[in-house]
Coordinates of N, CA and C in Angstrom, one line a residue:
M1223 N -29.8 -0.7 24.8 CA -29.9 -0.5 23.2 C -28.6 -1.2 22.6
L1224 N -28.5 -2.2 21.6 CA -27.7 -2.9 20.9 C -26.9 -2.2 20.0
T1225 N -25.8 -1.9 20.4 CA -24.9 -1.1 19.0 C -24.4 -2.0 18.0
A1226 N -23.8 -1.5 16.7 CA -23.4 -2.6 15.7 C -22.1 -3.0 16.4
L1227 N -21.5 -2.3 17.2 CA -20.0 -3.0 17.4 C -20.4 -4.1 18.6
D1228 N -21.6 -3.9 19.3 CA -21.8 -5.2 20.5 C -22.7 -6.2 19.7
F1229 N -23.0 -6.2 18.5 CA -23.7 -7.1 17.8 C -22.1 -7.8 17.0
V1230 N -21.4 -7.2 16.7 CA -20.1 -7.9 15.9 C -19.5 -8.8 17.3
A1231 N -19.5 -8.0 18.5 CA -18.8 -8.8 19.4 C -19.6 -9.8 19.8
S1232 N -21.0 -9.8 19.9 CA -21.5 -11.1 20.3 C -21.8 -12.3 19.4
W1233 N -21.6 -12.0 17.9 CA -21.4 -12.8 17.0 C -20.1 -13.5 17.1
N1234 N -18.9 -12.7 17.3 CA -17.7 -13.6 17.5 C -17.7 -14.5 18.6
H1235 N -18.4 -14.0 19.6 CA -18.6 -15.1 20.9 C -19.5 -16.2 20.4
T1236 N -20.5 -15.9 19.6 CA -21.2 -17.2 19.4 C -20.8 -18.2 18.6
W1237 N -19.8 -17.7 17.7 CA -18.8 -18.4 16.8 C -17.5 -18.6 17.1
G1238 N -17.0 -18.4 18.5 CA -15.9 -18.6 19.0 C -14.4 -18.1 18.7
L1239 N -15.0 -16.9 18.3 CA -14.0 -16.0 17.9 C -13.6 -15.2 19.2
T1240 N -12.3 -14.5 19.2 CA -12.3 -13.2 20.0 C -11.6 -12.3 19.4
I1241 N -12.0 -11.4 19.8 CA -11.5 -9.7 19.4 C -10.0 -9.3 20.0
A1242 N -8.9 -9.3 19.2 CA -7.3 -8.5 20.0 C -7.8 -7.5 20.1
K1243 N -8.4 -6.9 21.6 CA -8.6 -5.7 21.6 C -7.1 -4.6 21.5
A1244 N -5.9 -5.1 21.7 CA -4.9 -4.3 21.7 C -4.8 -4.1 20.3
K1245 N -4.9 -4.9 19.1 CA -5.1 -4.7 17.9 C -6.0 -3.9 17.3
T1246 N -7.2 -3.5 17.9 CA -8.5 -3.1 17.2 C -8.3 -1.6 17.5
H1247 N -8.6 -0.8 16.1 CA -8.7 0.5 16.4 C -9.7 1.2 15.5
A1248 N -9.8 2.5 15.5 CA -10.7 3.3 14.6 C -10.2 3.9 14.0
I1249 N -10.8 4.3 12.6 CA -10.3 5.5 11.9 C -11.7 6.1 11.3
V1250 N -11.5 7.5 11.3 CA -12.6 7.8 10.7 C -12.1 8.6 9.5
F1251 N -13.0 8.2 7.9 CA -12.6 8.6 6.7 C -13.2 10.1 6.4
T1252 N -12.6 11.3 6.5 CA -13.1 12.2 6.2 C -12.3 13.6 5.7
S1253 N -12.3 14.3 5.0 CA -11.4 15.4 4.6 C -12.1 16.8 5.5
R1254 N -12.7 16.8 6.3 CA -12.9 17.6 7.3 C -12.0 17.7 8.3
R1255 N -11.5 19.1 8.9 CA -10.4 19.2 9.7 C -11.4 19.5 11.3
G1256 N -10.4 18.8 12.2 CA -10.9 19.1 13.6 C -12.3 18.3 13.9
L1257 N -12.5 17.3 13.0 CA -14.0 16.4 13.6 C -13.7 15.8 14.7
V1258 N -14.4 15.7 15.9 CA -14.2 15.2 16.9 C -15.0 13.8 16.8
P1259 N -14.0 12.6 16.7 CA -15.1 11.5 16.7 C -16.0 11.1 18.0
P1260 N -16.9 10.2 17.7 CA -17.8 9.5 19.0 C -16.8 8.4 19.7
P1261 N -17.0 8.4 21.0 CA -16.4 7.5 21.7 C -16.9 6.0 21.3
L1262 N -16.1 5.1 20.8 CA -16.7 3.9 20.5 C -16.1 2.8 21.5
Q1263 N -16.9 1.7 21.9 CA -16.2 0.7 22.6 C -16.6 -0.8 22.2
I1264 N -15.8 -1.7 22.3 CA -16.1 -3.0 22.1 C -15.8 -3.7 23.0
C1265 N -16.5 -4.7 23.7 CA -16.1 -5.8 24.8 C -15.6 -4.9 26.0
G1266 N -16.5 -3.7 25.9 CA -16.1 -2.8 26.8 C -14.7 -2.1 27.2
T1267 N -13.9 -2.1 26.0 CA -12.9 -1.4 25.9 C -13.2 -0.3 24.7
D1268 N -12.5 0.8 25.5 CA -12.5 1.9 24.1 C -11.6 1.9 23.1
L1269 N -12.2 2.3 22.0 CA -11.3 2.1 20.8 C -10.5 3.5 20.8
Q1270 N -9.3 2.9 20.0 CA -8.4 4.2 19.8 C -8.3 4.6 18.6
F1271 N -8.8 6.2 18.3 CA -8.7 6.4 16.8 C -7.5 6.7 16.5
V1272 N -6.9 6.2 15.5 CA -5.6 6.6 14.6 C -5.9 7.0 13.4
P1273 N -4.8 7.8 12.8 CA -4.8 8.9 11.8 C -4.8 7.5 10.7
S1274 N -3.9 6.6 10.8 CA -3.7 5.6 9.3 C -3.8 4.4 10.1
V1275 N -4.2 3.2 9.3 CA -4.3 1.9 9.6 C -3.9 0.9 8.5
W1276 N -3.3 -0.2 8.6 CA -2.9 -1.2 7.9 C -4.4 -2.2 7.7
F1277 N -4.7 -2.9 6.5 CA -5.6 -3.7 6.3 C -5.3 -4.0 5.1
L1278 N -5.2 -5.4 5.1 CA -4.8 -6.5 4.1 C -3.4 -5.8 3.1
G1279 N -2.7 -5.3 3.9 CA -1.4 -5.0 3.1 C -1.5 -3.8 2.6
V1280 N -2.7 -2.5 3.0 CA -2.9 -1.6 2.1 C -2.9 -0.7 3.2
L1281 N -2.0 0.5 3.2 CA -2.2 1.6 4.4 C -3.3 2.4 3.9
F1282 N -4.2 2.8 4.8 CA -5.4 3.7 4.5 C -5.1 4.9 5.6
D1283 N -5.1 6.0 4.9 CA -5.2 7.3 5.8 C -6.5 8.0 6.1
Q1284 N -6.6 8.8 6.9 CA -7.9 9.5 7.0 C -8.7 10.3 6.0
R1285 N -7.9 10.9 5.1 CA -8.2 11.6 3.8 C -8.2 10.6 2.6
L1286 N -7.7 9.2 2.6 CA -7.8 8.3 1.8 C -6.7 9.2 0.6
T1287 N -5.7 9.7 0.8 CA -5.0 10.4 -0.3 C -4.0 9.5 -1.1
W1288 N -3.7 8.4 -0.2 CA -3.0 7.4 -0.9 C -1.3 7.4 -0.8
C1289 N -0.9 8.6 -0.1 CA 0.4 9.0 -0.3 C 1.2 8.6 0.6
S1290 N 0.8 8.4 1.9 CA 1.5 7.3 2.7 C 1.7 6.0 2.4
H1291 N 0.7 5.1 1.5 CA 0.8 3.6 1.0 C 1.7 4.0 0.0
I1292 N 1.6 4.9 -1.0 CA 2.6 4.7 -2.3 C 4.2 4.9 -1.8
I1293 N 4.2 6.2 -0.8 CA 5.6 6.2 -0.5 C 6.3 4.9 -0.2
N1294 N 5.3 4.4 1.0 CA 5.6 2.8 1.5 C 6.0 1.9 0.3
L1295 N 5.3 1.9 -0.6 CA 5.5 0.9 -1.7 C 6.9 1.1 -2.7
R1296 N 6.8 2.5 -2.8 CA 8.3 3.0 -3.3 C 9.3 2.3 -2.5
D1297 N 9.3 2.5 -1.4 CA 10.8 2.4 -0.4 C 10.6 0.8 -0.7
C1298 N 9.7 -0.2 -0.8 CA 9.6 -1.4 -0.7 C 10.2 -2.1 -2.0
C1299 N 9.9 -1.3 -3.0 CA 10.4 -1.7 -4.4 C 11.5 -1.2 -4.6
R1300 N 12.2 -0.3 -4.1 CA 13.4 -0.2 -4.2 C 14.7 -1.2 -3.9
N1301 N 14.4 -1.9 -3.0 CA 14.9 -3.0 -2.9 C 15.1 -4.1 -3.8
D1302 N 13.4 -4.0 -4.6 CA 13.5 -5.4 -5.8 C 14.4 -4.6 -6.7
L1303 N 14.3 -3.4 -7.1 CA 15.3 -2.6 -8.1 C 16.7 -3.1 -7.9
Q1304 N 16.9 -2.8 -6.6 CA 18.2 -3.0 -6.1 C 18.9 -4.5 -7.0
L1305 N 18.0 -5.5 -6.3 CA 18.0 -6.7 -6.7 C 18.5 -7.0 -8.2
L1306 N 17.4 -6.3 -8.8 CA 17.3 -6.5 -10.3 C 18.4 -6.0 -10.8
S1307 N 19.0 -5.0 -10.4 CA 20.4 -4.2 -11.2 C 21.5 -5.0 -10.9
V1308 N 21.4 -5.9 -9.6 CA 22.5 -6.8 -9.4 C 22.6 -7.7 -10.4
V1309 N 21.3 -8.5 -10.6 CA 21.0 -9.6 -11.5 C 21.6 -9.3 -13.1
A1310 N 21.0 -7.9 -13.1 CA 21.7 -7.4 -14.8 C 22.9 -6.9 -14.9
S1311 N 23.9 -7.6 -14.2 CA 25.3 -7.0 -14.3 C 25.8 -7.2 -15.9
H1312 N 26.6 -6.2 -16.4 CA 27.2 -6.2 -17.6 C 28.0 -7.3 -17.8
C1313 N 28.5 -7.5 -16.6 CA 29.4 -8.7 -16.8 C 29.1 -10.4 -17.3
W1314 N 28.0 -10.5 -16.1 CA 27.6 -11.9 -16.4 C 26.3 -11.9 -16.1
G1315 N 25.6 -10.4 -16.4 CA 24.0 -10.5 -16.1 C 23.1 -11.5 -16.8
A1316 N 22.2 -11.3 -16.4 CA 20.9 -12.3 -17.0 C 20.6 -11.5 -18.2
S1317 N 19.8 -12.4 -18.9 CA 19.1 -12.0 -20.4 C 18.0 -10.9 -20.5
Y1318 N 17.5 -10.5 -21.3 CA 16.6 -9.6 -21.6 C 15.2 -10.3 -21.1
T1319 N 15.1 -11.3 -21.1 CA 13.6 -12.3 -21.1 C 13.6 -12.7 -19.7
M1320 N 14.8 -12.9 -18.9 CA 15.2 -13.3 -17.7 C 14.8 -12.1 -16.7
L1321 N 15.4 -10.7 -16.8 CA 15.2 -9.9 -16.6 C 13.5 -9.7 -16.2
C1322 N 12.9 -9.4 -17.7 CA 11.5 -9.3 -17.8 C 10.7 -10.2 -16.8
Q1323 N 11.2 -11.2 -16.9 CA 10.6 -12.3 -15.7 C 10.7 -11.8 -14.4
L1324 N 11.8 -11.2 -14.1 CA 12.0 -10.8 -12.6 C 11.3 -9.8 -12.0
Y1325 N 11.1 -9.1 -13.3 CA 10.5 -7.8 -13.0 C 8.7 -8.2 -13.0
T1326 N 8.2 -8.8 -13.8 CA 7.1 -9.8 -13.4 C 6.9 -10.5 -12.5
V1327 N 7.6 -10.9 -11.6 CA 7.6 -11.7 -10.6 C 7.7 -10.9 -9.3
L1328 N 9.0 -9.7 -9.3 CA 8.8 -9.2 -8.1 C 8.2 -7.9 -8.0
L1329 N 8.4 -7.1 -8.8 CA 7.8 -5.7 -9.1 C 6.2 -5.4 -9.6
L1330 N 5.7 -6.3 -10.4 CA 4.4 -5.8 -11.0 C 3.4 -6.3 -9.9
P1331 N 3.6 -7.3 -9.2 CA 2.5 -7.7 -8.8 C 2.3 -6.5 -7.3
K1332 N 3.6 -6.1 -6.8 CA 3.5 -5.2 -5.7 C 2.7 -3.7 -6.3
L1333 N 3.1 -3.4 -7.7 CA 2.5 -2.2 -8.0 C 1.3 -2.2 -8.6
D1334 N 0.5 -3.4 -9.0 CA -0.6 -3.9 -9.3 C -1.5 -4.1 -8.3
Y1335 N -1.1 -4.3 -7.2 CA -2.0 -4.7 -6.0 C -2.9 -3.4 -5.5
V1336 N -4.1 -3.7 -5.5 CA -5.3 -2.3 -5.5 C -4.9 -0.9 -6.0
S1337 N -4.2 -1.2 -7.6 CA -3.9 -0.3 -8.0 C -5.2 0.9 -8.6
F1338 N -6.2 0.0 -8.6 CA -8.0 0.6 -8.8 C -7.9 1.5 -7.9
L1339 N -7.5 1.4 -6.8 CA -7.8 2.3 -5.3 C -7.0 3.7 -5.8
Y1340 N -6.1 3.9 -6.5 CA -5.3 5.1 -6.7 C -5.8 6.1 -7.5
A1341 N -7.1 6.2 -7.8 CA -7.5 6.9 -8.8 C -7.9 8.3 -8.3
P1342 N -8.3 8.5 -6.8 CA -8.1 9.9 -6.4 C -7.0 10.4 -6.1
A1343 N -5.9 9.8 -6.0 CA -4.7 10.0 -5.6 C -4.2 11.3 -6.6
A1344 N -3.1 12.4 -5.9 CA -2.9 13.5 -6.7 C -1.7 12.9 -8.0
P1345 N -1.8 13.4 -8.7 CA -0.6 13.3 -10.0 C 0.6 13.0 -9.4
S1346 N 0.9 14.3 -8.5 CA 2.3 14.3 -8.1 C 2.8 12.9 -7.0
V1347 N 1.9 12.5 -6.6 CA 2.0 11.0 -5.8 C 2.1 9.6 -7.1
C1348 N 1.3 9.9 -7.7 CA 1.4 8.8 -8.8 C 2.5 8.8 -9.5
I1349 N 3.1 9.9 -9.7 CA 4.7 9.8 -10.4 C 5.6 8.9 -9.8
L1350 N 5.4 8.7 -8.5 CA 6.3 8.2 -7.5 C 6.2 6.4 -8.0
L1351 N 5.2 6.3 -8.5 CA 5.0 5.0 -9.1 C 5.5 4.5 -10.5
D1352 N 5.3 5.8 -11.4 CA 6.1 5.9 -12.4 C 7.3 6.0 -12.5
C1353 N 8.1 6.4 -11.5 CA 9.6 6.5 -11.6 C 10.1 5.0 -11.2
I1354 N 9.6 4.3 -10.6 CA 9.7 3.0 -10.4 C 9.8 2.2 -11.6
Q1355 N 8.6 2.3 -12.3 CA 8.7 1.8 -13.5 C 9.6 2.2 -14.4
Y1356 N 9.8 3.3 -14.8 CA 10.8 3.8 -15.4 C 12.6 3.3 -15.1
A1357 N 12.8 2.9 -13.9 CA 13.8 2.9 -13.2 C 14.1 1.3 -13.9
A1358 N 12.8 0.3 -13.5 CA 13.1 -1.1 -14.0 C 13.3 -1.2 -15.1
I1359 N 12.6 -0.2 -16.4 CA 12.7 -0.4 -17.7 C 14.4 0.0 -17.9
R1360 N 14.7 0.9 -17.3 CA 16.0 1.1 -17.6 C 17.0 0.2 -17.2
I1361 N 16.9 -0.5 -16.0 CA 17.9 -1.8 -15.7 C 17.6 -2.8 -16.8
I1362 N 16.6 -3.3 -17.3 CA 16.1 -4.4 -17.8 C 16.5 -3.7 -19.5
L1363 N 16.7 -2.7 -19.8 CA 17.2 -2.7 -21.4 C 18.9 -2.2 -21.3
G1364 N 19.2 -2.1 -19.8 CA 20.9 -1.8 -19.6 C 21.1 -0.1 -20.1
D1365 N 20.3 0.5 -20.1 CA 20.2 2.0 -20.4 C 21.2 2.6 -19.1
L1366 N 21.7 3.9 -19.3 CA 22.0 4.5 -17.8 C 21.0 5.2 -17.5
C1367 N 21.4 5.4 -15.7 CA 20.2 6.0 -15.1 C 20.1 7.5 -15.8
C1368 N 21.1 8.2 -16.7 CA 20.7 9.7 -17.0 C 19.9 9.5 -18.2
T1369 N 19.4 8.4 -18.7 CA 18.4 8.3 -20.0 C 17.2 9.1 -19.8
P1370 N 17.0 10.0 -20.5 CA 15.7 10.8 -20.4 C 14.5 9.8 -20.6
V1371 N 13.7 10.3 -19.7 CA 12.1 9.8 -20.0 C 10.9 10.7 -20.4
F1372 N 10.4 10.2 -21.6 CA 9.7 11.2 -22.3 C 7.9 10.3 -21.8
I1373 N 7.3 12.0 -20.8 CA 6.0 11.2 -20.5 C 5.0 11.9 -21.4
V1374 N 4.4 11.0 -22.0 CA 3.1 11.1 -23.1 C 2.3 11.8 -22.4

């Protein structure tokens, strides 16, 4: 009996492609606990089941909560915020329009990439993305870090 994984392997072989067995993992997307996944093999190698996997720059977890991806995104954007704050120095800093352009180039693509997938994420996790936006606005406008943010 030919399984779907065997079909993928034969299609790859036909077109001269090879599967990187060390990089190939399996993940089961479910909210149920204690689920025992079925054993899977591709090219005679058992696939290892992992709790999360990177695919096209997105960190997928088993429950699709997006928590780990958003936390990783927040940490990545912190570096860009630090760069933005250095460029926005009070003594010799860049203009408002330049800071807006830097925000548009550095932060916005990272925050906007696959943002439509965050809909099922918990509001407490999405607030982490809002905090990045608020910090960028404070830096661009030259406000203090203690400036209150009103959530409407």
